[in-house]
PDB file of C-alpha atoms in Angstrom:
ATOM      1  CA  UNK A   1     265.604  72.150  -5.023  1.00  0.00           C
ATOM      2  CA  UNK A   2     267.221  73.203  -8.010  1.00  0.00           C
ATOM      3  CA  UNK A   3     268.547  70.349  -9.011  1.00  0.00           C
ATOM      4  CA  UNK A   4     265.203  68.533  -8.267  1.00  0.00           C
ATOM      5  CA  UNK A   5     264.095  71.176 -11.282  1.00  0.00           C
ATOM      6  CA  UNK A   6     266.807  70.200 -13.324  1.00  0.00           C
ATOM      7  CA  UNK A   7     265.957  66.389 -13.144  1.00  0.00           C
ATOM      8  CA  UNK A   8     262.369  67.052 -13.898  1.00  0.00           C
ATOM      9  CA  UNK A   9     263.104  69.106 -16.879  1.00  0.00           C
ATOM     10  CA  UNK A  10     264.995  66.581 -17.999  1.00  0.00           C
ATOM     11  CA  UNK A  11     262.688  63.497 -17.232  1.00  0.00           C
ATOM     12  CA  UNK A  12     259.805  65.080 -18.206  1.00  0.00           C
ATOM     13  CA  UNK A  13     260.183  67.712 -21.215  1.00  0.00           C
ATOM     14  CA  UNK A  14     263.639  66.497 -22.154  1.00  0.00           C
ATOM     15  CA  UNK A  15     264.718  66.049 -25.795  1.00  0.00           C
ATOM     16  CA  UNK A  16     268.243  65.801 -27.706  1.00  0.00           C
ATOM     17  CA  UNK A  17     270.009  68.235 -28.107  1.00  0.00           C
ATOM     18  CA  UNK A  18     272.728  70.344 -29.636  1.00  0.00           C
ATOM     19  CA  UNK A  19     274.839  73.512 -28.159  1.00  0.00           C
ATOM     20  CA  UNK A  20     275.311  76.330 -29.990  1.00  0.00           C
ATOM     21  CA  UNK A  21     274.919  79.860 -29.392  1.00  0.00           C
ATOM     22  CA  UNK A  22     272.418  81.535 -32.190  1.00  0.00           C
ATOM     23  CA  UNK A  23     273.208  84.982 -31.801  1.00  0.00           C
ATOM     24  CA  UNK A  24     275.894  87.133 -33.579  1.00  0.00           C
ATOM     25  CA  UNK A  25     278.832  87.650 -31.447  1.00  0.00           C
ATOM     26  CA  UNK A  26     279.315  91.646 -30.637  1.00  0.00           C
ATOM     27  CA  UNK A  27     282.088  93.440 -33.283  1.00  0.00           C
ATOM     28  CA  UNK A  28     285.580  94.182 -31.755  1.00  0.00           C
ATOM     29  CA  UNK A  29     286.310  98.019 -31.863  1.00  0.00           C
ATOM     30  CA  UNK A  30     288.608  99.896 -30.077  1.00  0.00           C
ATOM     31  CA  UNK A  31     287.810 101.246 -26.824  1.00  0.00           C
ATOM     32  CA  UNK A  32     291.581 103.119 -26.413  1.00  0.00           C
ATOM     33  CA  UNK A  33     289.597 106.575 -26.814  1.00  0.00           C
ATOM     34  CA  UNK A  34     286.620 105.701 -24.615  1.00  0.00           C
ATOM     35  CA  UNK A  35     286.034 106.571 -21.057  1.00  0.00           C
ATOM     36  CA  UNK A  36     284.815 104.197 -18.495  1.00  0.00           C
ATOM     37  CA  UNK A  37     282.500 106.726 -16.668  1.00  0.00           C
ATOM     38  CA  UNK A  38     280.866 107.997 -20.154  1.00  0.00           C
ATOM     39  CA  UNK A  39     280.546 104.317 -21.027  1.00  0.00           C
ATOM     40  CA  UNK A  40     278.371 103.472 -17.701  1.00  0.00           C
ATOM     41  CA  UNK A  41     276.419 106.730 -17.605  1.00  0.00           C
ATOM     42  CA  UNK A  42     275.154 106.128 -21.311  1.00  0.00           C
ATOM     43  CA  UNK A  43     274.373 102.524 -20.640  1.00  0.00           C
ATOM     44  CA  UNK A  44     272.154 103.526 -17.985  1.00  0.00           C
ATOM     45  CA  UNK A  45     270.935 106.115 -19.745  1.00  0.00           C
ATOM     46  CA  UNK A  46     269.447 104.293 -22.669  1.00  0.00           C
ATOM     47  CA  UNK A  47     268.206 101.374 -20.586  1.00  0.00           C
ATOM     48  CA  UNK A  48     264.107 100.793 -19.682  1.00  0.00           C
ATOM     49  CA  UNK A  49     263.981 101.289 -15.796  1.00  0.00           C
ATOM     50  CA  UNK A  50     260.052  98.971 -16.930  1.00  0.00           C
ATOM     51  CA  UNK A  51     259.371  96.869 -20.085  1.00  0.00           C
ATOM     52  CA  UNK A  52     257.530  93.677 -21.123  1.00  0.00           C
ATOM     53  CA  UNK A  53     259.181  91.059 -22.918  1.00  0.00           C
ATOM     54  CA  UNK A  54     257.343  88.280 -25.252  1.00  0.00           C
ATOM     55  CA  UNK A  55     260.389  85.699 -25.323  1.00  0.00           C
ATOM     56  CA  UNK A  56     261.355  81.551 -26.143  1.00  0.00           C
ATOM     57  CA  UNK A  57     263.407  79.870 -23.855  1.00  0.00           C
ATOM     58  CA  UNK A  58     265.142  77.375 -24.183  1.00  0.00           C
ATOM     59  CA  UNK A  59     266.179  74.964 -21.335  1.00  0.00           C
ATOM     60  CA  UNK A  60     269.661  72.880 -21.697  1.00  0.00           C
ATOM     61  CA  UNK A  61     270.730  69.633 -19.643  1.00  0.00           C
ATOM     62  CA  UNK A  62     273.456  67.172 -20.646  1.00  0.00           C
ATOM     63  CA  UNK A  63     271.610  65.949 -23.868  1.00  0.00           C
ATOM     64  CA  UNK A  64     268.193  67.177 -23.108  1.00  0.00           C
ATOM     65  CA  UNK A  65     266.410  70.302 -24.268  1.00  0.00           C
ATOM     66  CA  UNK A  66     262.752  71.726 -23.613  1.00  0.00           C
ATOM     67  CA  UNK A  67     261.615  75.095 -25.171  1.00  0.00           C
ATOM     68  CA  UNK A  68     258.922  77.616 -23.372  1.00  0.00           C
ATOM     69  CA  UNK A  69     257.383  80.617 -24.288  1.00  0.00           C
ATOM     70  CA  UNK A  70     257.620  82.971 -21.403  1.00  0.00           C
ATOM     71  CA  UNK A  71     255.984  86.523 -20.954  1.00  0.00           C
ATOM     72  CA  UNK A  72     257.867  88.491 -18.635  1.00  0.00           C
ATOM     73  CA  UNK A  73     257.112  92.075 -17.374  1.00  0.00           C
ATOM     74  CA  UNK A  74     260.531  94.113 -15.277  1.00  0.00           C
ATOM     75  CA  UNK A  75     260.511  96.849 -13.109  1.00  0.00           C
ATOM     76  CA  UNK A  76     264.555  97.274 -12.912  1.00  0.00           C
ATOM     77  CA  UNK A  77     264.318 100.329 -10.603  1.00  0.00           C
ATOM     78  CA  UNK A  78     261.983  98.702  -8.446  1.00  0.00           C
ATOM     79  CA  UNK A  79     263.065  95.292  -8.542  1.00  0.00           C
ATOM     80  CA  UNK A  80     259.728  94.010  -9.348  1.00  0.00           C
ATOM     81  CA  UNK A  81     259.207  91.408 -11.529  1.00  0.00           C
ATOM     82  CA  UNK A  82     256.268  88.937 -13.212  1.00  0.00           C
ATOM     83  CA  UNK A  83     256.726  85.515 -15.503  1.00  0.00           C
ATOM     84  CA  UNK A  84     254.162  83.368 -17.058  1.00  0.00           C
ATOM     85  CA  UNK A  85     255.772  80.376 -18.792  1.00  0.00           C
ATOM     86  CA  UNK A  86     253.879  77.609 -21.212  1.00  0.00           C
ATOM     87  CA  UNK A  87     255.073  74.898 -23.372  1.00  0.00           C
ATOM     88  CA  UNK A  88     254.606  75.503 -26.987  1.00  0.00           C
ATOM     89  CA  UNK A  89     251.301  73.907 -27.071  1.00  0.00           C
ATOM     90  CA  UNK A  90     250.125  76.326 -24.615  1.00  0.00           C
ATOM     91  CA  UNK A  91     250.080  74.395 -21.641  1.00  0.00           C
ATOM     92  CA  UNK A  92     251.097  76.961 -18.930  1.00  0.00           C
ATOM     93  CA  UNK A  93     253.905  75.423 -16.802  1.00  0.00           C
ATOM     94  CA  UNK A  94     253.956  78.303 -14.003  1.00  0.00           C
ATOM     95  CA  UNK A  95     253.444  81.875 -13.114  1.00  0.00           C
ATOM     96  CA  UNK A  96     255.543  83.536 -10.122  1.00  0.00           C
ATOM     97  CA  UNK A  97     256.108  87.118  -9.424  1.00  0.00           C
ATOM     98  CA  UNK A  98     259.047  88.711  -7.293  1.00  0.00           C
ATOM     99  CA  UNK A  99     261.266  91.667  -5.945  1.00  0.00           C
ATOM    100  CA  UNK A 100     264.144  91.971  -3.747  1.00  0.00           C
ATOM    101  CA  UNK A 101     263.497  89.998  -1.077  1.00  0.00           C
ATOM    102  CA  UNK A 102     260.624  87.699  -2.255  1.00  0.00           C
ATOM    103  CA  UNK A 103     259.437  85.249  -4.835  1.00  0.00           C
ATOM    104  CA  UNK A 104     255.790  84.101  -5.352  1.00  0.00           C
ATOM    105  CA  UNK A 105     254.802  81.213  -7.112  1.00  0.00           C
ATOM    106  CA  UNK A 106     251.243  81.397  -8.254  1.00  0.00           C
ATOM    107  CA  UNK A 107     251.169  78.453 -10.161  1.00  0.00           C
ATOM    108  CA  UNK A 108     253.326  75.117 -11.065  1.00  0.00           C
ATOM    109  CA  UNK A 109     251.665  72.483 -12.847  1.00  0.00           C
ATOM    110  CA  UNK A 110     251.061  69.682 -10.961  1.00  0.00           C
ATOM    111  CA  UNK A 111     254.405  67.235 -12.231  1.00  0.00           C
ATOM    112  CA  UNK A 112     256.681  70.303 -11.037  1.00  0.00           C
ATOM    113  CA  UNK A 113     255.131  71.412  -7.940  1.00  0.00           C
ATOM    114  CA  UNK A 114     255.957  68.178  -6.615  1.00  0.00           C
ATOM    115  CA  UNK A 115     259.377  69.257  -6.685  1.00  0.00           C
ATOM    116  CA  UNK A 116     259.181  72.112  -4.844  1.00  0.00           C
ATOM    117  CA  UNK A 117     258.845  75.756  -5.158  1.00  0.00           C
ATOM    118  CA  UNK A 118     260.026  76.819  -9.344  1.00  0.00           C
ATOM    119  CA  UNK A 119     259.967  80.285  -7.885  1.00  0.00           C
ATOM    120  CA  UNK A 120     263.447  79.794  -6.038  1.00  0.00           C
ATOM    121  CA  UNK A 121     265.121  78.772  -9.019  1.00  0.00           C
ATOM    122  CA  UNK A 122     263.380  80.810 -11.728  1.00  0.00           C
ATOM    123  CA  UNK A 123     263.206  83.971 -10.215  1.00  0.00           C
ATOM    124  CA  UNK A 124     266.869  83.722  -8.918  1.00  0.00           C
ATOM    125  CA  UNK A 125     268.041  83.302 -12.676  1.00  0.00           C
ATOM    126  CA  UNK A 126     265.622  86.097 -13.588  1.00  0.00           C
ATOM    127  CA  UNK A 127     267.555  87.986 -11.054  1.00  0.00           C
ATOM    128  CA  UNK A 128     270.795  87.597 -12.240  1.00  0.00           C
ATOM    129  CA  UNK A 129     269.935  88.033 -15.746  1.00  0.00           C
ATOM    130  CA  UNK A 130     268.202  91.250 -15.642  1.00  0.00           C
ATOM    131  CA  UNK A 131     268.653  93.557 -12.580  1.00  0.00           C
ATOM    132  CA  UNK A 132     271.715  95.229 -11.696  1.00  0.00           C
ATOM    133  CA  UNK A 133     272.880  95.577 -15.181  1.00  0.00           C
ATOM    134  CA  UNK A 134     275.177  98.551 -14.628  1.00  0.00           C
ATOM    135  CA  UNK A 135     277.925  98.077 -11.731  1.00  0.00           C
ATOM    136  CA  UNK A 136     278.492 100.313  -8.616  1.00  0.00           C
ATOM    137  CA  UNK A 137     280.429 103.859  -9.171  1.00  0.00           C
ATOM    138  CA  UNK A 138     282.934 103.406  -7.572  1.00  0.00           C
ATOM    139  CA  UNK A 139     283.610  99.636  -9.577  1.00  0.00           C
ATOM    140  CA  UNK A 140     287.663  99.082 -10.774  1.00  0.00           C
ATOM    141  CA  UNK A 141     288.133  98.537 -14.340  1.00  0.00           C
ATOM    142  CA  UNK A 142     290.067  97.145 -16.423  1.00  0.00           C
ATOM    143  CA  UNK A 143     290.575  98.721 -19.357  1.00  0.00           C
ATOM    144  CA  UNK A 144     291.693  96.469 -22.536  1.00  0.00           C
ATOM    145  CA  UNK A 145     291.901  97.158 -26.359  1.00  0.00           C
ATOM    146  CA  UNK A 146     288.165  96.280 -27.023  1.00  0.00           C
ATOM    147  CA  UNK A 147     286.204  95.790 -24.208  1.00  0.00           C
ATOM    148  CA  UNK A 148     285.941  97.603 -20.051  1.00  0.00           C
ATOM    149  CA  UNK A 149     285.789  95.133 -17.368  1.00  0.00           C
ATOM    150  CA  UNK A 150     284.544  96.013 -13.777  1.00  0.00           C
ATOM    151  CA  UNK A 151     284.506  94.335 -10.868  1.00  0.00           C
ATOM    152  CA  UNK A 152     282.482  94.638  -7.660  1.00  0.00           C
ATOM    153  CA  UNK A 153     282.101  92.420  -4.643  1.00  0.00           C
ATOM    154  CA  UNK A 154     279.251  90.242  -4.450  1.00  0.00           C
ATOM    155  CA  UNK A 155     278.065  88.598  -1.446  1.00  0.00           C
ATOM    156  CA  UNK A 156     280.623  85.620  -0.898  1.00  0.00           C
ATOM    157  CA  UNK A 157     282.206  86.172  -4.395  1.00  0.00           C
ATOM    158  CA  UNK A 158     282.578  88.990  -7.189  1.00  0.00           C
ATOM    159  CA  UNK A 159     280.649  89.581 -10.062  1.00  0.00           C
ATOM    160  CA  UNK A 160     282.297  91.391 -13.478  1.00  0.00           C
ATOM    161  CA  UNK A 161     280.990  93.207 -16.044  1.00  0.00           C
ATOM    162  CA  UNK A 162     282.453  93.587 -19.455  1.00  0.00           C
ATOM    163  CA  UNK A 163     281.230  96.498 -21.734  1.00  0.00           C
ATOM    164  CA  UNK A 164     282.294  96.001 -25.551  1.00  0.00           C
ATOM    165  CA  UNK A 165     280.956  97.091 -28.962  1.00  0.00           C
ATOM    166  CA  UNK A 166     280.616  99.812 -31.243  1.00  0.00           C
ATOM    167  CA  UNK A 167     277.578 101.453 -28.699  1.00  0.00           C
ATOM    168  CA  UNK A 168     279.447 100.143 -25.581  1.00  0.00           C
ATOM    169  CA  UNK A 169     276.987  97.722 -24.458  1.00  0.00           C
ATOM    170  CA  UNK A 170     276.607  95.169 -22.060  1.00  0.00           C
ATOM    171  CA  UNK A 171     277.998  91.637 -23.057  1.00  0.00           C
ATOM    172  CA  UNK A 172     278.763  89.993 -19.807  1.00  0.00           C
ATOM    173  CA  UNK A 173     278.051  89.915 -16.433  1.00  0.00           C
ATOM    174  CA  UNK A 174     279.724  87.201 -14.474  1.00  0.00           C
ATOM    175  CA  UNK A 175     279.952  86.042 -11.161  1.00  0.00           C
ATOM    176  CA  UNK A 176     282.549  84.482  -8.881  1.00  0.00           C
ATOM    177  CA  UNK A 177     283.312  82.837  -6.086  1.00  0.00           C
ATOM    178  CA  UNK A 178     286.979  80.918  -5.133  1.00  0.00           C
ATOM    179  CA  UNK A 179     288.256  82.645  -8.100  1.00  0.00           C
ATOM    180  CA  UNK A 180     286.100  79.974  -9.841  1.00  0.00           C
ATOM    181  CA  UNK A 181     282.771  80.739 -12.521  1.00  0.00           C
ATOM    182  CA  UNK A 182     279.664  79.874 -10.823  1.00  0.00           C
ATOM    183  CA  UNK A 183     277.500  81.830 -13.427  1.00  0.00           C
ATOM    184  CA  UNK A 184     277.663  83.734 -16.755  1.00  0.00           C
ATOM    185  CA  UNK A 185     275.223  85.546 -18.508  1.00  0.00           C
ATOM    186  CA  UNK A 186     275.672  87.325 -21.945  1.00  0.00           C
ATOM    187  CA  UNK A 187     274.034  89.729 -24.148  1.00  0.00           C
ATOM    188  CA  UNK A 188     273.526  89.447 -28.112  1.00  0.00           C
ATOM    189  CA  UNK A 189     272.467  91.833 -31.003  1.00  0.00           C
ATOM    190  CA  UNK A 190     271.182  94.995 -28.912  1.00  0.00           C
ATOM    191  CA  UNK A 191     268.313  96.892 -30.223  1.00  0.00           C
ATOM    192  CA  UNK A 192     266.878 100.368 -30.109  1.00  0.00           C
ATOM    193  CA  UNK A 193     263.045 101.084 -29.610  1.00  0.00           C
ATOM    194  CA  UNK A 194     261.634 104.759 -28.893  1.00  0.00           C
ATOM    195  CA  UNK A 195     265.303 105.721 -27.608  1.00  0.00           C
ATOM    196  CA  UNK A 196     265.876 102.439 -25.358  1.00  0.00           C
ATOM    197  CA  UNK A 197     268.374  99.622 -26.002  1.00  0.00           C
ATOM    198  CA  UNK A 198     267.854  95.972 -25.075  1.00  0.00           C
ATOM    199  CA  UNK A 199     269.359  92.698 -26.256  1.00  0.00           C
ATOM    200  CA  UNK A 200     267.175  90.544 -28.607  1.00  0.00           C
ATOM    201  CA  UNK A 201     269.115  87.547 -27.219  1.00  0.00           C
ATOM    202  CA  UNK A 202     270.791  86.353 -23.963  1.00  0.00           C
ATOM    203  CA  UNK A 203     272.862  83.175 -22.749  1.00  0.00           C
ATOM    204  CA  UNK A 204     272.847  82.169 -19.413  1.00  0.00           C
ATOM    205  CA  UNK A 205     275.294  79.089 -18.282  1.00  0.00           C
ATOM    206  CA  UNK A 206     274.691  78.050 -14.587  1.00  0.00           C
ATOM    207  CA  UNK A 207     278.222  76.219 -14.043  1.00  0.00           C
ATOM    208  CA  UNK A 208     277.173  75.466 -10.333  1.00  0.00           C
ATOM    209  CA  UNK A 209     274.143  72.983 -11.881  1.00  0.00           C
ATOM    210  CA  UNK A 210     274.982  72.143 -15.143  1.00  0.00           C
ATOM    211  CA  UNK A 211     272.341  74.083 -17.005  1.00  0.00           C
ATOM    212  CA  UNK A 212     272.127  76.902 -19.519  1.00  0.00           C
ATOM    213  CA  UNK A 213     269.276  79.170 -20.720  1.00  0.00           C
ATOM    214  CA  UNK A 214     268.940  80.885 -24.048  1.00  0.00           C
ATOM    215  CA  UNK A 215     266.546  83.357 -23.952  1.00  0.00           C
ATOM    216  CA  UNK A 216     265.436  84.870 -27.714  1.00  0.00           C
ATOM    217  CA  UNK A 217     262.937  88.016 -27.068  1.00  0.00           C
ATOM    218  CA  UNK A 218     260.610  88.095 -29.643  1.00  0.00           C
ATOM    219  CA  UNK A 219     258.683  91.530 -28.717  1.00  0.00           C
ATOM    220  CA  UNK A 220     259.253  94.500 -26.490  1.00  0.00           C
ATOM    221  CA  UNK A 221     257.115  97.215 -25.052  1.00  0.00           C
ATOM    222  CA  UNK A 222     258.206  99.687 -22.731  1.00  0.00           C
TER     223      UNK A 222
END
């Protein structure tokens, strides 16, 4: 099914385009003096367990492109989750809604629908993206100049998570199986609202199926 999504993206809202990640890359400083523990713990800490995010999307095939504009509300402690997704002429493309075990697709219009269920492949990026931000305690890291690395298993692979930056953020959580990349997202220009931090931009590259996502949020509320 997913790549039966990826094809119709491409036949049907496709466009050229060009690669290149918008976002300023995180500054290099020196984690030597840092703890791994205290890192995590104020990570968590300063992290919206439920927020709504106003965001653009866009969609990246080979040489094709389309852009949405998605509205997306997150319950990270619940693993709850809700999308609505249009087309910048506000055409609404679907809605779906999820949690740990399920994903509900709502609506599809009708030239994706056809394809299957969007849900599966949506709401497993949405997933991936933006639960389980924060590895388990008892994670191995790595620790190097400017950045901590954990690692954790993850079903038939591994997933790692690399903590850099002057407020020891998130800026990569990537997953493996064979020793080989099957998925990486990462995390641009944090922000603080009212005392919680999130990242005004993410890039997610799905090696397994040739796509990528950037996702630009344009408005939080917590």
């Amino acid at each position: 099914m997913k790549r039966a999504f990826v094809l119709f993206v491409m036949a049907v809202l496709g466009g050229c385009v060009h690669t290149t990640t918008p976002f300023q890359e995180t500054p290099l400083v020196s984690f030597e003096a840092r703890d791994p523990q205290r890192v995590l713990e104020r990570f968590q800490a300063s992290t919206p367990a439920s927020f709504q995010l106003l965001t653009t999307v866009v969609f990246e095939y080979n040489n094709y492109r389309f852009v949405g504009i998605g509205n997306v509300e997150l319950n990270t402690k619940d693993r709850e989750f809700k999308l609505a997704c249009s087309n910048p002429m506000g055409v609404k493309l679907f809605e779906l809604s999820g949690d740990a075990r399920t994903i509900t697709t709502q609506y599809a219009i009708a030239a994706l629908a056809k394809y299957g269920d969007v849900g599966a492949v949506v709401g497993e990026d949405i997933r991936r993206i933006y639960f389980d931000t924060v590895p388990l305690p008892e994670a191995p890291v790595w620790k190097r100049k400017y950045e901590f690395v954990y690692r954790q298993s993850s079903g038939p692979g591994y997933l790692e998570y690399v903590f850099a930056g002057p407020d020891g953020d998130l800026v990569e959580k990537r997953y493996y199986e064979d020793h080989l990349i099957v998925w990486l997202a990462s995390y641009y220009e944090y922000r603080e609202e009212r005392g919680k931090r999130y990242p005004q931009g993410i890039v997610y590259v799905n090696y397994q199926h040739g796509y990528r996502l950037t996702v630009r949020h344009k408005e939080f509320r917590s």
